[in-house]
Amino acid sequence: MFVRSVPAALPLPEGVDQGTGAEMAAHRAAATWGLPDFVCHSAIKRVSSGQRELGDRMLLTGSRGVVVQVKSREGAYKDDASERNWLRNRGAKAARQAKGTVRSLRSAPAEFENGRGQTLTVDGNDYQWIGVVVLDHDRIPDDTVVDCALPGLPCVALARRDWDFLFDQLRSTTAVVNYLFRVANMDSVALGDEPVRYYDLAAADADAPPGEISPEVAELGGIHFSVPLLPQAPVGSDRAHRVMRLILEDIAISPLGQHMSEANRLLLLSEVDELPVGARAEWGQLLLDMLREVRQVPPSHCKWRWRRSIAPSGTRQMIFGCATRFGPDIQAAFQSYVLLRHHELHQQTGLADQTATLGVLLTPRTDGTRPWDTTLLRTEGDNQLTPEEVKQYSALWNRQRTDAAGT
């Protein structure tokens, strides 16, 4: 049994009206415990009749989008029946607004500013969508169920406290979005009972057997590694877990390379944030150990350490590496490793068109400004390595296969 006290929702900011304050508080929870890059402010779209607001907030990660509508109860409490009516009416209105936003984005793209201040062009046809209604109310009557699903748009109604709980529990925007998609087609639960549903699902995840992996992936060897989708204990804030957050921050604030866009950056962030939250502390500690180990070499030498993970389908691969130093030669070697492992994977599975590999390289710094530099490389599809390149890269990296593929 796991027992946790769920705290009250974050306080509303001062100096603004209550409705705006509730939107700001919902944004703060998602940006602080998640990542601000995945949270977009509302946008204004010009239409023939004037202007239309698109969402109060929006979450974007990978191929999934969440339109968030926030409603706050102002004024004095009346009675349970009146408050239930208010919650249900506002929930239904918010769901209609969310559906209108999705419809508008599918008809024409719109520009949104995310929590990092970057502008993203959002085409609604590029995403799967759900709506989330966040209801800010100080005294929600017991057993109040708000069923706000609409044809064509699954919706979830949450008390603001529930919203905060999910982000505090998971500390990952992608994990929260995946959870919301998971429950969007389930029966609604009473407002305030989302933590109960979460722990029911977490217990089921803990009891579930590991999923199957494709035979082609199994033939690559390595360790079949499985963690529950939903951890029962809150995701930690210790140093090992913070490693992943620091890597995400590095990606978020680094200058974009030539021919890169903010959409490319969001894709990179999304793929790193896909790492299961239940595995992040172990990965973070391993990376800290690897960084410490690669320092321990004679001058002019370079040591490498690797950890890679292959999805059960064989179409997604994530590689983390650490090297003693950074420089053009190290960057070229890192590129050769990622390209070779990507080539080997899609040659093994025969799924080149569906395969993508993300490589992340950490190299320690010694100037005291920051603990490491972060370098990324992403490749997808058939990277068209020549036989000579495969031979050269294999001679460099396959002399002694000390790296293991974890799935």
Short mmCIF file of C-alpha atoms in Angstrom, two decimals:
data_model
loop_
_atom_site.label_atom_id
_atom_site.label_comp_id
_atom_site.label_asym_id
_atom_site.label_seq_id
_atom_site.Cartn_x
_atom_site.Cartn_y
_atom_site.Cartn_z
CA MET A 1 0.00 0.00 0.00
CA PHE A 2 1.21 3.50 -0.80
CA VAL A 3 -0.15 6.45 1.19
CA ARG A 4 0.25 10.02 0.04
CA SER A 5 -1.30 13.26 1.21
CA VAL A 6 -2.43 15.34 -1.77
CA PRO A 7 -1.82 19.04 -1.07
CA ALA A 8 -4.17 21.85 -1.96
CA ALA A 9 -3.85 23.55 -5.32
CA LEU A 10 -1.19 26.21 -5.74
CA PRO A 11 -2.31 29.64 -4.49
CA LEU A 12 -3.64 32.09 -7.04
CA PRO A 13 -1.34 35.00 -7.90
CA GLU A 14 -2.21 38.42 -6.50
CA GLY A 15 -2.97 41.53 -8.48
CA VAL A 16 -5.08 39.89 -11.20
CA ASP A 17 -8.73 38.88 -11.45
CA GLN A 18 -9.59 35.40 -10.24
CA GLY A 19 -10.20 33.86 -13.66
CA THR A 20 -6.87 35.09 -15.02
CA GLY A 21 -5.18 34.02 -11.81
CA ALA A 22 -6.52 30.47 -12.16
CA GLU A 23 -5.16 30.27 -15.72
CA MET A 24 -1.78 31.55 -14.53
CA ALA A 25 -1.69 29.07 -11.64
CA ALA A 26 -2.51 26.14 -13.95
CA HIS A 27 0.25 27.33 -16.29
CA ARG A 28 2.74 27.62 -13.42
CA ALA A 29 2.10 24.05 -12.26
CA ALA A 30 2.63 22.67 -15.77
CA ALA A 31 5.70 24.80 -16.49
CA THR A 32 7.41 24.27 -13.12
CA TRP A 33 6.88 20.54 -12.61
CA GLY A 34 6.77 19.85 -16.33
CA LEU A 35 8.65 22.02 -18.83
CA PRO A 36 7.63 25.53 -20.00
CA ASP A 37 8.48 24.69 -23.61
CA PHE A 38 5.53 22.29 -23.79
CA VAL A 39 3.01 24.84 -22.43
CA CYS A 40 1.56 27.43 -24.81
CA HIS A 41 -0.35 30.59 -23.97
CA SER A 42 -3.67 31.27 -25.64
CA ALA A 43 -3.62 32.82 -29.10
CA ILE A 44 -5.95 35.21 -30.88
CA LYS A 45 -7.11 34.31 -34.37
CA ARG A 46 -8.85 36.78 -36.64
CA VAL A 47 -12.10 35.53 -38.15
CA SER A 48 -14.72 37.19 -40.32
CA SER A 49 -16.80 38.16 -37.30
CA GLY A 50 -13.86 39.56 -35.32
CA GLN A 51 -11.45 37.63 -33.12
CA ARG A 52 -11.43 34.19 -31.53
CA GLU A 53 -9.36 33.06 -28.56
CA LEU A 54 -7.73 29.67 -29.07
CA GLY A 55 -7.58 27.87 -25.73
CA ASP A 56 -6.65 29.21 -22.32
CA ARG A 57 -3.51 27.10 -22.46
CA MET A 58 -2.24 24.27 -24.65
CA LEU A 59 0.11 21.35 -24.05
CA LEU A 60 2.10 20.06 -27.03
CA THR A 61 4.44 17.08 -26.88
CA GLY A 62 5.30 14.66 -29.65
CA SER A 63 2.22 14.05 -31.78
CA ARG A 64 -0.24 14.83 -28.98
CA GLY A 65 -1.97 18.07 -28.14
CA VAL A 66 -4.16 19.08 -25.20
CA VAL A 67 -6.42 22.13 -25.30
CA VAL A 68 -6.79 23.38 -21.72
CA GLN A 69 -9.75 25.48 -20.65
CA VAL A 70 -9.76 26.90 -17.11
CA LYS A 71 -12.94 28.02 -15.32
CA SER A 72 -12.88 29.67 -11.89
CA ARG A 73 -15.85 30.05 -9.52
CA GLU A 74 -16.21 33.60 -8.26
CA GLY A 75 -18.73 34.83 -5.73
CA ALA A 76 -20.26 33.30 -2.63
CA TYR A 77 -21.07 29.60 -2.27
CA LYS A 78 -24.80 28.90 -2.60
CA ASP A 79 -25.77 25.28 -2.06
CA ASP A 80 -24.57 21.89 -3.28
CA ALA A 81 -27.12 21.64 -6.09
CA SER A 82 -26.33 25.12 -7.41
CA GLU A 83 -22.60 24.52 -7.27
CA ARG A 84 -22.92 21.20 -9.09
CA ASN A 85 -24.94 22.94 -11.81
CA TRP A 86 -22.30 25.65 -12.11
CA LEU A 87 -19.50 23.09 -12.44
CA ARG A 88 -21.36 21.01 -15.02
CA ASN A 89 -22.46 24.02 -17.07
CA ARG A 90 -18.97 25.54 -17.09
CA GLY A 91 -17.48 22.15 -17.89
CA ALA A 92 -19.76 21.73 -20.90
CA LYS A 93 -19.03 25.26 -22.11
CA ALA A 94 -15.28 24.74 -21.73
CA ALA A 95 -15.43 21.48 -23.69
CA ARG A 96 -17.23 23.24 -26.54
CA GLN A 97 -14.56 25.94 -26.53
CA ALA A 98 -11.83 23.29 -26.68
CA LYS A 99 -13.51 21.58 -29.61
CA GLY A 100 -13.81 24.92 -31.39
CA THR A 101 -10.09 25.51 -30.92
CA VAL A 102 -9.22 22.13 -32.43
CA ARG A 103 -11.59 22.71 -35.34
CA SER A 104 -10.03 26.11 -35.98
CA LEU A 105 -6.47 24.75 -35.89
CA ARG A 106 -7.39 21.99 -38.31
CA SER A 107 -8.77 24.54 -40.75
CA ALA A 108 -5.74 26.84 -40.60
CA PRO A 109 -2.49 26.89 -38.56
CA ALA A 110 -1.98 29.51 -35.86
CA GLU A 111 1.02 30.86 -33.98
CA PHE A 112 1.39 30.32 -30.24
CA GLU A 113 3.98 31.50 -27.74
CA ASN A 114 5.23 28.87 -25.34
CA GLY A 115 6.36 29.34 -21.77
CA ARG A 116 9.94 29.88 -22.92
CA GLY A 117 8.84 32.83 -25.07
CA GLN A 118 9.38 31.01 -28.37
CA THR A 119 6.83 31.13 -31.19
CA LEU A 120 5.45 27.87 -32.55
CA THR A 121 3.28 27.43 -35.62
CA VAL A 122 0.65 24.83 -34.77
CA ASP A 123 -1.17 22.92 -37.52
CA GLY A 124 -4.03 21.04 -35.93
CA ASN A 125 -3.74 18.23 -38.46
CA ASP A 126 -0.30 17.30 -37.09
CA TYR A 127 -1.65 16.28 -33.68
CA GLN A 128 -4.05 13.95 -31.92
CA TRP A 129 -6.20 16.07 -29.61
CA ILE A 130 -8.10 15.92 -26.36
CA GLY A 131 -9.62 18.65 -24.24
CA VAL A 132 -8.99 19.18 -20.53
CA VAL A 133 -11.27 21.32 -18.40
CA VAL A 134 -9.62 22.62 -15.22
CA LEU A 135 -12.21 23.77 -12.68
CA ASP A 136 -11.06 26.13 -9.94
CA HIS A 137 -13.54 25.92 -7.05
CA ASP A 138 -12.94 26.21 -3.31
CA ARG A 139 -15.78 23.93 -2.17
CA ILE A 140 -16.59 21.26 -4.74
CA PRO A 141 -19.56 19.22 -3.45
CA ASP A 142 -18.83 15.55 -2.85
CA ASP A 143 -19.40 13.11 -5.72
CA THR A 144 -19.65 15.83 -8.37
CA VAL A 145 -19.06 14.24 -11.76
CA VAL A 146 -18.56 16.48 -14.80
CA ASP A 147 -18.85 14.48 -18.01
CA CYS A 148 -17.75 16.88 -20.74
CA ALA A 149 -16.86 14.52 -23.59
CA LEU A 150 -18.04 15.60 -27.03
CA PRO A 151 -18.32 13.69 -30.32
CA GLY A 152 -14.94 13.89 -31.99
CA LEU A 153 -13.06 15.22 -28.97
CA PRO A 154 -12.46 13.21 -25.79
CA CYS A 155 -12.37 15.49 -22.74
CA VAL A 156 -11.31 15.19 -19.12
CA ALA A 157 -12.61 17.40 -16.30
CA LEU A 158 -10.24 18.00 -13.38
CA ALA A 159 -10.31 20.05 -10.23
CA ARG A 160 -7.32 22.40 -10.23
CA ARG A 161 -5.94 20.41 -7.31
CA ASP A 162 -6.07 17.26 -9.50
CA TRP A 163 -4.18 19.08 -12.26
CA ASP A 164 -1.46 20.14 -9.83
CA PHE A 165 -1.26 16.61 -8.40
CA LEU A 166 -0.55 15.04 -11.80
CA PHE A 167 2.32 17.39 -12.59
CA ASP A 168 3.77 17.16 -9.08
CA GLN A 169 3.49 13.36 -9.13
CA LEU A 170 5.02 12.77 -12.56
CA ARG A 171 7.34 15.77 -13.11
CA SER A 172 7.06 15.29 -16.88
CA THR A 173 4.73 17.00 -19.34
CA THR A 174 4.85 14.02 -21.69
CA ALA A 175 3.94 11.63 -18.87
CA VAL A 176 1.00 13.84 -17.83
CA VAL A 177 -0.23 14.16 -21.42
CA ASN A 178 0.01 10.39 -21.89
CA TYR A 179 -1.98 9.88 -18.69
CA LEU A 180 -4.68 12.32 -19.79
CA PHE A 181 -4.99 10.55 -23.14
CA ARG A 182 -5.24 7.25 -21.28
CA VAL A 183 -8.16 8.36 -19.10
CA ALA A 184 -9.92 10.57 -21.65
CA ASN A 185 -11.98 7.66 -22.97
CA MET A 186 -12.70 6.18 -19.54
CA ASP A 187 -15.76 6.91 -17.43
CA SER A 188 -15.53 10.24 -15.64
CA VAL A 189 -14.68 10.29 -11.94
CA ALA A 190 -15.80 12.79 -9.33
CA LEU A 191 -13.90 16.05 -9.23
CA GLY A 192 -11.14 15.69 -6.66
CA ASP A 193 -10.92 11.91 -7.13
CA GLU A 194 -8.33 11.92 -9.91
CA PRO A 195 -5.56 10.88 -7.47
CA VAL A 196 -7.67 7.83 -6.55
CA ARG A 197 -8.01 6.86 -10.20
CA TYR A 198 -4.30 7.49 -10.72
CA TYR A 199 -3.31 5.12 -7.92
CA ASP A 200 -5.74 2.47 -9.12
CA LEU A 201 -4.10 2.59 -12.54
CA ALA A 202 -0.61 2.71 -11.01
CA ALA A 203 -1.38 -0.44 -9.01
CA ALA A 204 -2.62 -2.16 -12.17
CA ASP A 205 0.56 -1.10 -13.99
CA ALA A 206 2.72 -2.49 -11.18
CA ASP A 207 0.97 -5.88 -11.48
CA ALA A 208 1.04 -6.00 -15.28
CA PRO A 209 3.62 -8.29 -16.93
CA PRO A 210 6.27 -6.71 -19.18
CA GLY A 211 5.10 -6.09 -22.73
CA GLU A 212 6.26 -8.16 -25.66
CA ILE A 213 9.15 -7.03 -27.83
CA SER A 214 9.55 -7.80 -31.50
CA PRO A 215 11.72 -10.85 -32.32
CA GLU A 216 14.03 -8.66 -34.40
CA VAL A 217 14.72 -6.40 -31.42
CA ALA A 218 15.19 -9.39 -29.11
CA GLU A 219 17.88 -10.75 -31.44
CA LEU A 220 19.96 -7.62 -30.80
CA GLY A 221 20.58 -8.83 -27.25
CA GLY A 222 20.70 -6.54 -24.25
CA ILE A 223 18.44 -6.46 -21.22
CA HIS A 224 14.64 -6.46 -21.40
CA PHE A 225 13.89 -3.55 -19.05
CA SER A 226 10.36 -2.63 -18.01
CA VAL A 227 8.94 -0.10 -15.54
CA PRO A 228 5.30 0.75 -14.76
CA LEU A 229 3.92 3.61 -16.84
CA LEU A 230 2.62 5.25 -13.66
CA PRO A 231 4.90 5.19 -10.60
CA GLN A 232 3.18 4.82 -7.24
CA ALA A 233 5.74 6.92 -5.37
CA PRO A 234 6.07 10.56 -6.47
CA VAL A 235 8.85 11.05 -8.96
CA GLY A 236 11.91 12.19 -7.02
CA SER A 237 13.62 15.54 -7.00
CA ASP A 238 17.04 14.16 -6.01
CA ARG A 239 20.22 14.90 -7.94
CA ALA A 240 20.01 11.77 -10.09
CA HIS A 241 16.50 12.60 -11.26
CA ARG A 242 17.39 16.25 -11.85
CA VAL A 243 20.00 15.16 -14.41
CA MET A 244 17.24 14.59 -16.97
CA ARG A 245 15.69 17.98 -16.22
CA LEU A 246 19.08 19.67 -16.67
CA ILE A 247 19.53 17.94 -20.03
CA LEU A 248 16.09 19.16 -21.11
CA GLU A 249 17.00 22.69 -20.00
CA ASP A 250 20.24 22.49 -22.01
CA ILE A 251 18.25 21.61 -25.11
CA ALA A 252 15.69 24.32 -24.41
CA ILE A 253 18.13 27.22 -24.08
CA SER A 254 20.86 26.25 -26.56
CA PRO A 255 21.13 28.27 -29.80
CA LEU A 256 19.53 26.52 -32.74
CA GLY A 257 21.81 25.15 -35.42
CA GLN A 258 21.58 26.05 -39.08
CA HIS A 259 18.33 24.95 -40.72
CA MET A 260 16.82 24.19 -37.27
CA SER A 261 13.45 25.55 -36.14
CA GLU A 262 11.60 25.78 -32.84
CA ALA A 263 9.45 22.89 -34.08
CA ASN A 264 12.65 20.82 -34.35
CA ARG A 265 13.62 21.80 -30.81
CA LEU A 266 10.18 20.79 -29.53
CA LEU A 267 10.58 17.39 -31.21
CA LEU A 268 13.95 16.85 -29.53
CA LEU A 269 12.56 17.85 -26.14
CA SER A 270 9.56 15.57 -26.62
CA GLU A 271 11.70 12.56 -27.46
CA VAL A 272 13.97 13.04 -24.44
CA ASP A 273 10.90 13.58 -22.24
CA GLU A 274 9.55 10.23 -23.48
CA LEU A 275 12.02 8.47 -21.18
CA PRO A 276 9.76 6.72 -18.61
CA VAL A 277 9.60 8.70 -15.38
CA GLY A 278 10.08 5.52 -13.37
CA ALA A 279 13.47 4.97 -15.01
CA ARG A 280 14.86 8.50 -14.81
CA ALA A 281 16.57 8.26 -11.43
CA GLU A 282 18.47 5.14 -12.53
CA TRP A 283 19.42 6.72 -15.85
CA GLY A 284 20.44 9.93 -14.12
CA GLN A 285 22.67 8.13 -11.63
CA LEU A 286 24.23 6.11 -14.43
CA LEU A 287 25.03 9.28 -16.37
CA LEU A 288 26.62 10.85 -13.28
CA ASP A 289 28.73 7.70 -12.82
CA MET A 290 29.66 7.70 -16.51
CA LEU A 291 30.68 11.37 -16.39
CA ARG A 292 32.90 10.68 -13.40
CA GLU A 293 34.45 7.63 -15.06
CA VAL A 294 35.31 9.28 -18.38
CA ARG A 295 37.39 11.89 -16.57
CA GLN A 296 39.75 9.23 -15.25
CA VAL A 297 42.06 8.84 -18.24
CA PRO A 298 45.60 10.02 -19.06
CA PRO A 299 46.04 13.33 -20.90
CA SER A 300 45.29 13.19 -24.65
CA HIS A 301 43.21 10.02 -24.18
CA CYS A 302 39.43 9.83 -24.51
CA LYS A 303 37.11 7.37 -22.84
CA TRP A 304 33.53 6.67 -23.93
CA ARG A 305 30.57 5.21 -22.09
CA TRP A 306 27.18 4.41 -23.66
CA ARG A 307 23.63 3.50 -22.70
CA ARG A 308 20.98 2.98 -25.36
CA SER A 309 17.34 2.04 -25.25
CA ILE A 310 15.32 0.51 -28.08
CA ALA A 311 11.53 0.60 -28.05
CA PRO A 312 9.80 -2.81 -28.23
CA SER A 313 8.61 -1.98 -31.76
CA GLY A 314 12.18 -1.39 -32.91
CA THR A 315 11.26 1.97 -34.44
CA ARG A 316 12.62 4.28 -31.72
CA GLN A 317 16.11 4.29 -30.26
CA MET A 318 17.58 6.62 -27.65
CA ILE A 319 21.33 6.76 -27.06
CA PHE A 320 23.07 8.53 -24.19
CA GLY A 321 26.84 8.77 -24.22
CA CYS A 322 29.59 10.38 -22.18
CA ALA A 323 33.07 11.24 -23.44
CA THR A 324 36.15 12.69 -21.76
CA ARG A 325 36.20 15.96 -23.65
CA PHE A 326 34.50 17.85 -26.46
CA GLY A 327 35.97 18.86 -29.79
CA PRO A 328 35.55 18.38 -33.54
CA ASP A 329 37.06 14.88 -33.38
CA ILE A 330 34.73 13.86 -30.54
CA GLN A 331 31.73 15.31 -32.37
CA ALA A 332 32.62 13.35 -35.51
CA ALA A 333 33.07 10.14 -33.51
CA PHE A 334 29.74 10.67 -31.75
CA GLN A 335 28.03 11.16 -35.10
CA SER A 336 29.56 7.96 -36.46
CA TYR A 337 28.34 5.97 -33.44
CA VAL A 338 24.76 7.23 -33.71
CA LEU A 339 24.61 6.71 -37.48
CA LEU A 340 26.02 3.20 -37.16
CA ARG A 341 23.60 2.14 -34.44
CA HIS A 342 20.70 3.61 -36.41
CA HIS A 343 21.82 1.76 -39.53
CA GLU A 344 22.20 -1.52 -37.65
CA LEU A 345 18.75 -1.17 -36.12
CA HIS A 346 16.79 -0.55 -39.30
CA GLN A 347 18.82 -3.19 -41.13
CA GLN A 348 17.80 -5.65 -38.42
CA THR A 349 14.10 -4.72 -38.38
CA GLY A 350 13.56 -3.78 -42.03
CA LEU A 351 11.63 -0.71 -40.85
CA ALA A 352 13.88 2.08 -42.11
CA ASP A 353 11.03 4.44 -43.02
CA GLN A 354 9.59 4.22 -39.50
CA THR A 355 12.83 4.32 -37.51
CA ALA A 356 14.30 7.31 -35.66
CA THR A 357 17.33 7.50 -33.38
CA LEU A 358 18.14 10.29 -30.93
CA GLY A 359 21.68 10.57 -29.58
CA VAL A 360 22.65 12.69 -26.56
CA LEU A 361 26.32 13.21 -25.66
CA LEU A 362 27.51 14.67 -22.35
CA THR A 363 31.08 15.92 -22.02
CA PRO A 364 32.35 17.22 -18.65
CA ARG A 365 33.42 20.82 -18.25
CA THR A 366 36.24 21.97 -16.01
CA ASP A 367 35.68 25.74 -15.96
CA GLY A 368 33.09 25.62 -13.18
CA THR A 369 30.35 27.34 -15.20
CA ARG A 370 28.29 24.17 -15.63
CA PRO A 371 28.83 20.44 -15.06
CA TRP A 372 28.76 19.34 -18.71
CA ASP A 373 28.09 20.25 -22.32
CA THR A 374 25.20 18.59 -24.14
CA THR A 375 25.32 17.62 -27.81
CA LEU A 376 22.40 16.12 -29.73
CA LEU A 377 22.05 14.29 -33.01
CA ARG A 378 18.83 12.91 -34.45
CA THR A 379 18.47 10.79 -37.57
CA GLU A 380 15.49 9.04 -39.14
CA GLY A 381 14.76 6.83 -42.11
CA ASP A 382 17.48 5.20 -44.19
CA ASN A 383 20.60 7.29 -43.63
CA GLN A 384 22.16 5.78 -46.77
CA LEU A 385 25.49 4.79 -45.24
CA THR A 386 27.86 3.46 -47.88
CA PRO A 387 29.49 0.04 -47.40
CA GLU A 388 32.79 1.83 -46.79
CA GLU A 389 31.27 4.02 -44.06
CA VAL A 390 29.70 0.99 -42.38
CA LYS A 391 33.08 -0.74 -42.48
CA GLN A 392 34.90 2.29 -41.02
CA TYR A 393 32.34 2.92 -38.28
CA SER A 394 32.18 -0.77 -37.37
CA ALA A 395 35.96 -0.94 -37.11
CA LEU A 396 35.83 1.97 -34.67
CA TRP A 397 32.88 0.91 -32.52
CA ASN A 398 32.38 -2.83 -32.91
CA ARG A 399 35.83 -4.02 -31.97
CA GLN A 400 34.57 -4.79 -28.49
CA ARG A 401 30.82 -4.52 -27.91
CA THR A 402 30.72 -3.28 -24.33
CA ASP A 403 27.53 -1.33 -24.83
CA ALA A 404 24.18 -3.05 -24.23
CA ALA A 405 20.85 -2.30 -25.81
CA GLY A 406 18.14 -1.99 -23.20
CA THR A 407 14.50 -2.29 -24.16
#
